[in-house]
């Protein structure tokens, strides 16, 4: 078994591993997951409530420079109704995600959180970008349980190149603030960003462990045609799986999703990750008319079914993988 205490050199070595050593890593992560999280996969509903964004992230299809994307912003009552529908379909957590859209004031976000709390018993995760400490505090006070804000890359220079006008220091400060305010704090990063090295990934992993993050989304970068990274290669799925397994060893109690971007790259790899440390999956319950417009990266949405049918489908998938669900 691979020990849970890992230093820089150990992590680098594991990221480079192949064959039986990589399998040992997956088996060790699986056994830690089984000890800390049991056999249950938590299925989270995600509502992508606005694709408007003031930022210009070099990898993201929602970047404000993408003028070919029709934009939408769901009204608070529609967000609340959609969350209630998800609750009816069996979800116990809802993730509300958007670009950085100034249309939603902190009062609106607090109203949405409070209303969902009044109508359901769901845990609520917000993921709408960076805010001031005061705003985060108000959102926490309104009853929001969790906040997801990936640091994206631990390389400060690369961060600045990919996020014009923003800094890694501010991003990390937000994560520390969220932690201090008592949010279950979610971080994470992408695998395969152009300019990233294996050393960057070691630092990414050490960073989420140092916060320490309560959740971490680690998924492959997927190039989007309406971004400056359109011709870059997508992130490696095997490397993604190894990074998730190492995250499980570093953060034994964390919630680690099998990310949607991994499923978009390779559904088989997404399924395998449940035996390599992951214990969470997110399922879109965004109303069908908006789904194709929340195009962070190109994805095939297939035939969209009802929220309840799609939830049943996930339940069946998890059962076929030998896992229980909640
Ligand atoms: N605005 C919020 C924020 O900044 O955290 C949440 C929305 S943002 C679109 C959600 C996540 O999508 C980002 O944290 C990033 O990791 C991921 N993402 C964006 N573009 C991507 C791409 N081309 N490939 C893979 N993941 C991507």
mmCIF file of C-alpha atoms and ligand atoms in Angstrom:
data_model
loop_
_atom_site.group_PDB
_atom_site.id
_atom_site.type_symbol
_atom_site.label_atom_id
_atom_site.label_comp_id
_atom_site.label_asym_id
_atom_site.label_seq_id
_atom_site.Cartn_x
_atom_site.Cartn_y
_atom_site.Cartn_z
ATOM 1 C CA UNK A 1 0.000 0.000 0.000
ATOM 2 C CA UNK A 2 1.130 3.544 -0.669
ATOM 3 C CA UNK A 3 1.365 5.637 2.535
ATOM 4 C CA UNK A 4 -0.948 8.648 3.015
ATOM 5 C CA UNK A 5 1.877 10.971 4.061
ATOM 6 C CA UNK A 6 3.468 12.026 0.811
ATOM 7 C CA UNK A 7 6.170 14.597 0.124
ATOM 8 C CA UNK A 8 6.938 16.477 -3.080
ATOM 9 C CA UNK A 9 9.219 13.763 -4.495
ATOM 10 C CA UNK A 10 6.739 10.967 -3.663
ATOM 11 C CA UNK A 11 3.930 12.803 -5.455
ATOM 12 C CA UNK A 12 6.050 13.494 -8.529
ATOM 13 C CA UNK A 13 7.037 9.847 -8.683
ATOM 14 C CA UNK A 14 3.401 8.722 -8.409
ATOM 15 C CA UNK A 15 2.324 11.122 -11.166
ATOM 16 C CA UNK A 16 4.955 9.504 -13.412
ATOM 17 C CA UNK A 17 3.960 5.960 -12.436
ATOM 18 C CA UNK A 18 2.625 3.377 -14.836
ATOM 19 C CA UNK A 19 1.593 -0.278 -14.812
ATOM 20 C CA UNK A 20 1.555 -2.047 -11.443
ATOM 21 C CA UNK A 21 2.767 1.013 -9.493
ATOM 22 C CA UNK A 22 -0.119 3.125 -10.837
ATOM 23 C CA UNK A 23 -2.516 0.276 -10.023
ATOM 24 C CA UNK A 24 -1.107 0.230 -6.493
ATOM 25 C CA UNK A 25 -1.872 3.951 -6.259
ATOM 26 C CA UNK A 26 -5.488 3.411 -7.385
ATOM 27 C CA UNK A 27 -5.931 0.485 -4.979
ATOM 28 C CA UNK A 28 -4.524 2.513 -2.065
ATOM 29 C CA UNK A 29 -6.823 5.449 -2.868
ATOM 30 C CA UNK A 30 -9.771 3.056 -3.142
ATOM 31 C CA UNK A 31 -9.038 1.556 0.233
ATOM 32 C CA UNK A 32 -8.740 5.014 1.885
ATOM 33 C CA UNK A 33 -12.027 6.063 0.237
ATOM 34 C CA UNK A 34 -13.708 2.897 1.483
ATOM 35 C CA UNK A 35 -12.439 3.563 5.041
ATOM 36 C CA UNK A 36 -13.419 7.247 5.182
ATOM 37 C CA UNK A 37 -16.451 7.452 2.890
ATOM 38 C CA UNK A 38 -17.833 3.917 2.756
ATOM 39 C CA UNK A 39 -19.385 2.486 -0.386
ATOM 40 C CA UNK A 40 -21.809 5.338 -1.072
ATOM 41 C CA UNK A 41 -21.385 7.774 -3.963
ATOM 42 C CA UNK A 42 -22.985 11.171 -3.307
ATOM 43 C CA UNK A 43 -24.923 12.379 -6.315
ATOM 44 C CA UNK A 44 -25.146 16.176 -6.469
ATOM 45 C CA UNK A 45 -27.573 18.121 -8.631
ATOM 46 C CA UNK A 46 -26.029 21.065 -10.454
ATOM 47 C CA UNK A 47 -27.967 24.044 -11.822
ATOM 48 C CA UNK A 48 -25.922 26.198 -14.196
ATOM 49 C CA UNK A 49 -27.970 29.332 -13.642
ATOM 50 C CA UNK A 50 -26.124 31.915 -15.744
ATOM 51 C CA UNK A 51 -23.591 31.692 -18.564
ATOM 52 C CA UNK A 52 -22.806 35.423 -18.396
ATOM 53 C CA UNK A 53 -19.306 36.148 -17.157
ATOM 54 C CA UNK A 54 -17.256 39.296 -16.698
ATOM 55 C CA UNK A 55 -13.988 37.354 -16.804
ATOM 56 C CA UNK A 56 -11.905 36.457 -19.798
ATOM 57 C CA UNK A 57 -10.368 33.109 -18.802
ATOM 58 C CA UNK A 58 -8.263 31.828 -21.683
ATOM 59 C CA UNK A 59 -9.617 28.259 -21.506
ATOM 60 C CA UNK A 60 -13.321 28.816 -20.842
ATOM 61 C CA UNK A 61 -16.085 28.980 -23.448
ATOM 62 C CA UNK A 62 -18.031 31.408 -21.222
ATOM 63 C CA UNK A 63 -15.246 34.035 -21.432
ATOM 64 C CA UNK A 64 -16.686 37.516 -21.958
ATOM 65 C CA UNK A 65 -14.898 37.852 -25.319
ATOM 66 C CA UNK A 66 -16.948 34.997 -26.809
ATOM 67 C CA UNK A 67 -19.550 37.027 -28.673
ATOM 68 C CA UNK A 68 -20.932 34.007 -30.560
ATOM 69 C CA UNK A 69 -22.477 32.500 -27.414
ATOM 70 C CA UNK A 70 -26.099 33.493 -26.681
ATOM 71 C CA UNK A 71 -26.218 34.447 -23.002
ATOM 72 C CA UNK A 72 -28.872 33.640 -20.393
ATOM 73 C CA UNK A 73 -29.463 34.331 -16.714
ATOM 74 C CA UNK A 74 -32.175 32.399 -14.868
ATOM 75 C CA UNK A 75 -34.462 34.419 -12.628
ATOM 76 C CA UNK A 76 -34.299 33.575 -8.901
ATOM 77 C CA UNK A 77 -37.752 31.941 -8.863
ATOM 78 C CA UNK A 78 -36.792 29.638 -11.745
ATOM 79 C CA UNK A 79 -33.586 28.632 -9.937
ATOM 80 C CA UNK A 80 -35.557 27.888 -6.770
ATOM 81 C CA UNK A 81 -38.207 25.868 -8.670
ATOM 82 C CA UNK A 82 -35.513 23.848 -10.436
ATOM 83 C CA UNK A 83 -33.815 23.072 -7.110
ATOM 84 C CA UNK A 84 -37.149 21.962 -5.629
ATOM 85 C CA UNK A 85 -37.674 19.687 -8.653
ATOM 86 C CA UNK A 86 -34.231 18.168 -8.011
ATOM 87 C CA UNK A 87 -35.144 17.571 -4.378
ATOM 88 C CA UNK A 88 -38.277 15.756 -5.549
ATOM 89 C CA UNK A 89 -36.114 13.517 -7.751
ATOM 90 C CA UNK A 90 -34.036 12.434 -4.743
ATOM 91 C CA UNK A 91 -31.105 14.873 -4.663
ATOM 92 C CA UNK A 92 -29.829 15.912 -1.241
ATOM 93 C CA UNK A 93 -27.371 18.542 -2.439
ATOM 94 C CA UNK A 94 -27.698 21.222 -5.068
ATOM 95 C CA UNK A 95 -24.759 23.070 -6.612
ATOM 96 C CA UNK A 96 -25.659 26.505 -8.018
ATOM 97 C CA UNK A 97 -23.028 27.494 -10.563
ATOM 98 C CA UNK A 98 -22.582 30.455 -12.894
ATOM 99 C CA UNK A 99 -20.055 32.664 -14.555
ATOM 100 C CA UNK A 100 -19.165 35.837 -12.637
ATOM 101 C CA UNK A 101 -22.433 37.624 -13.403
ATOM 102 C CA UNK A 102 -22.933 40.972 -11.581
ATOM 103 C CA UNK A 103 -26.700 40.731 -12.261
ATOM 104 C CA UNK A 104 -26.959 38.580 -9.126
ATOM 105 C CA UNK A 105 -26.483 40.833 -6.125
ATOM 106 C CA UNK A 106 -25.546 39.283 -2.828
ATOM 107 C CA UNK A 107 -29.126 39.920 -1.652
ATOM 108 C CA UNK A 108 -30.482 37.915 -4.590
ATOM 109 C CA UNK A 109 -28.092 35.037 -3.899
ATOM 110 C CA UNK A 110 -29.065 35.056 -0.193
ATOM 111 C CA UNK A 111 -32.753 35.039 -1.153
ATOM 112 C CA UNK A 112 -32.194 32.044 -3.446
ATOM 113 C CA UNK A 113 -30.299 30.131 -0.730
ATOM 114 C CA UNK A 114 -32.871 30.919 1.987
ATOM 115 C CA UNK A 115 -35.816 29.980 -0.236
ATOM 116 C CA UNK A 116 -34.286 26.630 -1.224
ATOM 117 C CA UNK A 117 -33.561 25.954 2.460
ATOM 118 C CA UNK A 118 -37.187 26.787 3.364
ATOM 119 C CA UNK A 119 -38.596 24.472 0.699
ATOM 120 C CA UNK A 120 -36.153 21.537 0.896
ATOM 121 C CA UNK A 121 -33.636 19.882 3.211
ATOM 122 C CA UNK A 122 -30.863 20.101 0.657
ATOM 123 C CA UNK A 123 -27.287 21.129 1.330
ATOM 124 C CA UNK A 124 -26.425 24.075 -0.927
ATOM 125 C CA UNK A 125 -23.150 24.685 -2.713
ATOM 126 C CA UNK A 126 -22.582 27.980 -4.467
ATOM 127 C CA UNK A 127 -19.997 28.305 -7.246
ATOM 128 C CA UNK A 128 -20.149 31.744 -8.812
ATOM 129 C CA UNK A 129 -16.612 33.013 -8.596
ATOM 130 C CA UNK A 130 -14.652 35.429 -6.436
ATOM 131 C CA UNK A 131 -16.381 37.803 -4.017
ATOM 132 C CA UNK A 132 -15.455 40.083 -1.151
ATOM 133 C CA UNK A 133 -15.173 38.664 2.354
ATOM 134 C CA UNK A 134 -18.305 40.654 3.328
ATOM 135 C CA UNK A 135 -20.355 39.047 0.559
ATOM 136 C CA UNK A 136 -19.083 35.552 1.319
ATOM 137 C CA UNK A 137 -20.014 36.156 4.986
ATOM 138 C CA UNK A 138 -23.577 37.224 4.080
ATOM 139 C CA UNK A 139 -24.012 34.183 1.864
ATOM 140 C CA UNK A 140 -22.769 31.915 4.632
ATOM 141 C CA UNK A 141 -25.187 33.581 7.068
ATOM 142 C CA UNK A 142 -28.085 32.981 4.684
ATOM 143 C CA UNK A 143 -27.546 29.233 5.150
ATOM 144 C CA UNK A 144 -25.223 28.302 2.281
ATOM 145 C CA UNK A 145 -23.212 25.218 3.296
ATOM 146 C CA UNK A 146 -20.471 24.943 0.705
ATOM 147 C CA UNK A 147 -18.595 27.041 -1.823
ATOM 148 C CA UNK A 148 -16.687 25.754 -4.828
ATOM 149 C CA UNK A 149 -13.884 27.862 -6.259
ATOM 150 C CA UNK A 150 -11.148 25.979 -8.080
ATOM 151 C CA UNK A 151 -7.716 27.592 -7.971
ATOM 152 C CA UNK A 152 -7.274 26.245 -11.559
ATOM 153 C CA UNK A 153 -3.447 26.234 -11.491
ATOM 154 C CA UNK A 154 -0.866 26.738 -8.732
ATOM 155 C CA UNK A 155 1.639 28.338 -11.115
ATOM 156 C CA UNK A 156 1.278 32.074 -10.436
ATOM 157 C CA UNK A 157 2.676 33.142 -13.835
ATOM 158 C CA UNK A 158 0.503 30.693 -15.733
ATOM 159 C CA UNK A 159 -2.489 31.809 -13.636
ATOM 160 C CA UNK A 160 -1.910 35.440 -14.629
ATOM 161 C CA UNK A 161 -1.527 34.534 -18.311
ATOM 162 C CA UNK A 162 -4.745 32.507 -18.309
ATOM 163 C CA UNK A 163 -6.741 35.000 -16.220
ATOM 164 C CA UNK A 164 -5.903 38.515 -17.459
ATOM 165 C CA UNK A 165 -6.245 41.033 -14.630
ATOM 166 C CA UNK A 166 -6.561 38.458 -11.841
ATOM 167 C CA UNK A 167 -4.056 36.844 -9.493
ATOM 168 C CA UNK A 168 -3.484 33.458 -7.915
ATOM 169 C CA UNK A 169 -2.842 35.179 -4.570
ATOM 170 C CA UNK A 170 -6.391 36.613 -4.552
ATOM 171 C CA UNK A 171 -7.859 33.262 -5.549
ATOM 172 C CA UNK A 172 -6.081 31.464 -2.700
ATOM 173 C CA UNK A 173 -7.081 34.239 -0.289
ATOM 174 C CA UNK A 174 -10.728 33.617 -1.259
ATOM 175 C CA UNK A 175 -10.311 29.920 -0.440
ATOM 176 C CA UNK A 176 -8.806 30.743 2.958
ATOM 177 C CA UNK A 177 -11.631 33.209 3.649
ATOM 178 C CA UNK A 178 -14.270 30.608 2.749
ATOM 179 C CA UNK A 179 -12.617 28.139 5.087
ATOM 180 C CA UNK A 180 -12.471 30.704 7.905
ATOM 181 C CA UNK A 181 -16.170 31.522 7.441
ATOM 182 C CA UNK A 182 -17.061 27.873 7.972
ATOM 183 C CA UNK A 183 -17.977 26.901 4.414
ATOM 184 C CA UNK A 184 -17.155 23.391 3.284
ATOM 185 C CA UNK A 185 -14.565 24.675 0.891
ATOM 186 C CA UNK A 186 -14.057 23.252 -2.574
ATOM 187 C CA UNK A 187 -10.950 23.832 -4.632
ATOM 188 C CA UNK A 188 -9.468 22.079 -7.594
ATOM 189 C CA UNK A 189 -7.584 22.440 -10.827
ATOM 190 C CA UNK A 190 -7.322 21.314 -14.424
ATOM 191 C CA UNK A 191 -4.961 18.713 -15.832
ATOM 192 C CA UNK A 192 -3.257 19.496 -19.121
ATOM 193 C CA UNK A 193 -3.435 23.278 -19.275
ATOM 194 C CA UNK A 194 -0.877 24.414 -21.866
ATOM 195 C CA UNK A 195 2.235 25.509 -19.941
ATOM 196 C CA UNK A 196 1.547 23.180 -17.012
ATOM 197 C CA UNK A 197 4.233 20.662 -15.983
ATOM 198 C CA UNK A 198 4.145 17.673 -13.622
ATOM 199 C CA UNK A 199 5.762 19.954 -11.026
ATOM 200 C CA UNK A 200 2.780 22.294 -11.347
ATOM 201 C CA UNK A 201 0.464 19.375 -10.606
ATOM 202 C CA UNK A 202 2.521 18.423 -7.528
ATOM 203 C CA UNK A 203 2.081 22.003 -6.300
ATOM 204 C CA UNK A 204 -1.638 21.919 -7.169
ATOM 205 C CA UNK A 205 -2.042 18.841 -4.989
ATOM 206 C CA UNK A 206 0.021 20.287 -2.138
ATOM 207 C CA UNK A 207 -2.024 23.489 -2.347
ATOM 208 C CA UNK A 208 -5.424 21.793 -1.967
ATOM 209 C CA UNK A 209 -3.956 19.790 0.935
ATOM 210 C CA UNK A 210 -2.618 22.944 2.617
ATOM 211 C CA UNK A 211 -5.946 24.852 2.576
ATOM 212 C CA UNK A 212 -7.115 22.076 3.420
ATOM 213 C CA UNK A 213 -9.972 21.720 0.929
ATOM 214 C CA UNK A 214 -13.067 19.780 1.958
ATOM 215 C CA UNK A 215 -13.828 19.056 -1.702
ATOM 216 C CA UNK A 216 -11.622 19.109 -4.790
ATOM 217 C CA UNK A 217 -12.598 18.925 -8.449
ATOM 218 C CA UNK A 218 -9.763 17.669 -10.631
ATOM 219 C CA UNK A 219 -10.591 17.321 -14.304
ATOM 220 C CA UNK A 220 -8.889 17.381 -17.692
ATOM 221 C CA UNK A 221 -8.665 20.612 -19.667
ATOM 222 C CA UNK A 222 -10.764 20.432 -22.857
ATOM 223 C CA UNK A 223 -10.037 22.997 -25.593
ATOM 224 C CA UNK A 224 -12.938 25.196 -26.650
ATOM 225 C CA UNK A 225 -13.036 26.571 -30.238
ATOM 226 C CA UNK A 226 -14.025 30.089 -29.095
ATOM 227 C CA UNK A 227 -10.945 30.541 -26.878
ATOM 228 C CA UNK A 228 -7.313 31.325 -27.566
ATOM 229 C CA UNK A 229 -6.432 27.770 -26.456
ATOM 230 C CA UNK A 230 -8.569 26.252 -29.225
ATOM 231 C CA UNK A 231 -5.632 24.367 -30.809
ATOM 232 C CA UNK A 232 -4.156 23.032 -27.564
ATOM 233 C CA UNK A 233 -4.241 19.309 -26.759
ATOM 234 C CA UNK A 234 -6.766 18.105 -24.191
ATOM 235 C CA UNK A 235 -5.637 16.935 -20.742
ATOM 236 C CA UNK A 236 -4.574 13.336 -20.231
ATOM 237 C CA UNK A 237 -7.224 11.148 -18.597
ATOM 238 C CA UNK A 238 -4.812 8.644 -17.016
ATOM 239 C CA UNK A 239 -2.840 11.483 -15.432
ATOM 240 C CA UNK A 240 -6.158 12.916 -14.190
ATOM 241 C CA UNK A 241 -6.985 9.612 -12.515
ATOM 242 C CA UNK A 242 -3.574 9.491 -10.841
ATOM 243 C CA UNK A 243 -3.988 13.081 -9.561
ATOM 244 C CA UNK A 244 -7.408 12.228 -8.054
ATOM 245 C CA UNK A 245 -5.967 9.122 -6.376
ATOM 246 C CA UNK A 246 -3.118 11.171 -4.864
ATOM 247 C CA UNK A 247 -5.656 13.778 -3.698
ATOM 248 C CA UNK A 248 -7.505 10.990 -1.871
ATOM 249 C CA UNK A 249 -4.283 10.001 -0.047
ATOM 250 C CA UNK A 250 -3.499 13.625 0.875
ATOM 251 C CA UNK A 251 -7.094 14.466 1.864
ATOM 252 C CA UNK A 252 -8.587 11.203 3.156
ATOM 253 C CA UNK A 253 -11.914 12.771 4.215
ATOM 254 C CA UNK A 254 -12.475 15.088 1.268
ATOM 255 C CA UNK A 255 -15.311 14.825 -1.214
ATOM 256 C CA UNK A 256 -13.738 14.107 -4.590
ATOM 257 C CA UNK A 257 -15.962 14.113 -7.682
ATOM 258 C CA UNK A 258 -15.587 12.107 -10.847
ATOM 259 C CA UNK A 259 -15.615 15.325 -12.861
ATOM 260 C CA UNK A 260 -17.917 15.977 -15.800
ATOM 261 C CA UNK A 261 -14.933 16.969 -17.952
ATOM 262 C CA UNK A 262 -13.436 13.514 -17.376
ATOM 263 C CA UNK A 263 -16.707 11.923 -18.531
ATOM 264 C CA UNK A 264 -16.703 14.156 -21.606
ATOM 265 C CA UNK A 265 -13.167 13.016 -22.456
ATOM 266 C CA UNK A 266 -13.801 9.333 -21.702
ATOM 267 C CA UNK A 267 -16.807 7.751 -19.961
ATOM 268 C CA UNK A 268 -14.883 4.539 -19.159
ATOM 269 C CA UNK A 269 -12.157 6.527 -17.381
ATOM 270 C CA UNK A 270 -14.863 8.419 -15.455
ATOM 271 C CA UNK A 271 -16.323 5.090 -14.314
ATOM 272 C CA UNK A 272 -12.898 3.722 -13.325
ATOM 273 C CA UNK A 273 -12.237 6.715 -11.106
ATOM 274 C CA UNK A 274 -14.819 5.437 -8.618
ATOM 275 C CA UNK A 275 -12.348 2.662 -7.782
ATOM 276 C CA UNK A 276 -9.480 5.159 -7.551
ATOM 277 C CA UNK A 277 -10.584 7.554 -4.823
ATOM 278 C CA UNK A 278 -13.668 9.435 -6.083
ATOM 279 C CA UNK A 279 -16.911 9.441 -4.078
ATOM 280 C CA UNK A 280 -19.058 12.137 -5.726
ATOM 281 C CA UNK A 281 -20.734 12.679 -9.080
ATOM 282 C CA UNK A 282 -22.577 15.764 -10.300
ATOM 283 C CA UNK A 283 -25.622 15.584 -12.522
ATOM 284 C CA UNK A 284 -26.993 18.558 -14.417
ATOM 285 C CA UNK A 285 -30.579 19.483 -13.647
ATOM 286 C CA UNK A 286 -30.293 22.790 -15.514
ATOM 287 C CA UNK A 287 -33.514 23.288 -17.554
ATOM 288 C CA UNK A 288 -32.977 21.759 -21.035
ATOM 289 C CA UNK A 289 -33.242 25.068 -22.930
ATOM 290 C CA UNK A 290 -30.102 26.369 -21.218
ATOM 291 C CA UNK A 291 -27.928 23.256 -21.209
ATOM 292 C CA UNK A 292 -26.168 23.720 -24.546
ATOM 293 C CA UNK A 293 -25.548 27.382 -23.715
ATOM 294 C CA UNK A 294 -23.511 26.584 -20.608
ATOM 295 C CA UNK A 295 -20.669 25.589 -22.864
ATOM 296 C CA UNK A 296 -17.506 25.742 -20.759
ATOM 297 C CA UNK A 297 -16.066 23.183 -23.183
ATOM 298 C CA UNK A 298 -17.673 21.335 -26.115
ATOM 299 C CA UNK A 299 -19.789 18.411 -24.919
ATOM 300 C CA UNK A 300 -22.411 16.138 -26.381
ATOM 301 C CA UNK A 301 -25.544 16.547 -24.276
ATOM 302 C CA UNK A 302 -27.356 13.639 -25.924
ATOM 303 C CA UNK A 303 -31.103 13.344 -25.489
ATOM 304 C CA UNK A 304 -32.136 15.336 -22.438
ATOM 305 C CA UNK A 305 -34.681 13.473 -20.304
ATOM 306 C CA UNK A 306 -36.636 14.531 -17.255
ATOM 307 C CA UNK A 307 -34.743 15.294 -14.029
ATOM 308 C CA UNK A 308 -36.242 12.182 -12.418
ATOM 309 C CA UNK A 309 -35.322 9.915 -15.375
ATOM 310 C CA UNK A 310 -31.756 11.223 -15.466
ATOM 311 C CA UNK A 311 -31.409 10.646 -11.736
ATOM 312 C CA UNK A 312 -32.636 7.047 -12.212
ATOM 313 C CA UNK A 313 -30.005 6.587 -14.914
ATOM 314 C CA UNK A 314 -27.193 7.697 -12.578
ATOM 315 C CA UNK A 315 -28.525 5.410 -9.849
ATOM 316 C CA UNK A 316 -28.422 2.463 -12.285
ATOM 317 C CA UNK A 317 -24.886 3.346 -13.410
ATOM 318 C CA UNK A 318 -23.625 3.455 -9.819
ATOM 319 C CA UNK A 319 -25.344 0.173 -8.988
ATOM 320 C CA UNK A 320 -23.686 -1.429 -12.031
ATOM 321 C CA UNK A 321 -20.328 -0.218 -10.665
ATOM 322 C CA UNK A 322 -21.028 -1.957 -7.344
ATOM 323 C CA UNK A 323 -21.655 1.261 -5.441
ATOM 324 C CA UNK A 324 -24.524 2.577 -3.401
ATOM 325 C CA UNK A 325 -25.808 6.129 -3.870
ATOM 326 C CA UNK A 326 -27.226 8.957 -1.845
HETATM 327 N N1 LIG B 1 -17.334 31.227 -12.220
HETATM 328 C C1 LIG B 1 -17.107 30.186 -11.294
HETATM 329 C C2 LIG B 1 -15.651 30.081 -10.941
HETATM 330 O O1 LIG B 1 -14.856 30.850 -11.433
HETATM 331 O O2 LIG B 1 -15.307 29.257 -10.091
HETATM 332 C C3 LIG B 1 -17.671 28.842 -11.722
HETATM 333 C C4 LIG B 1 -17.888 28.586 -13.166
HETATM 334 S S1 LIG B 1 -16.457 28.027 -14.017
HETATM 335 C C5 LIG B 1 -17.068 28.019 -15.653
HETATM 336 C C6 LIG B 1 -16.413 26.322 -13.540
HETATM 337 C C7 LIG B 1 -15.150 25.544 -13.839
HETATM 338 O O3 LIG B 1 -15.116 25.164 -15.201
HETATM 339 C C8 LIG B 1 -13.848 26.225 -13.635
HETATM 340 O O4 LIG B 1 -13.483 26.176 -12.292
HETATM 341 C C9 LIG B 1 -12.886 25.452 -14.547
HETATM 342 O O5 LIG B 1 -12.067 24.569 -13.821
HETATM 343 C C10 LIG B 1 -13.830 24.671 -15.450
HETATM 344 N N2 LIG B 1 -13.497 24.894 -16.886
HETATM 345 C C11 LIG B 1 -13.676 26.006 -17.594
HETATM 346 N N3 LIG B 1 -13.225 25.856 -18.860
HETATM 347 C C12 LIG B 1 -12.765 24.584 -18.942
HETATM 348 C C13 LIG B 1 -12.162 23.828 -19.992
HETATM 349 N N4 LIG B 1 -11.946 24.352 -21.206
HETATM 350 N N5 LIG B 1 -11.803 22.555 -19.738
HETATM 351 C C14 LIG B 1 -12.037 22.015 -18.509
HETATM 352 N N6 LIG B 1 -12.580 22.681 -17.480
HETATM 353 C C15 LIG B 1 -12.943 23.966 -17.693
#
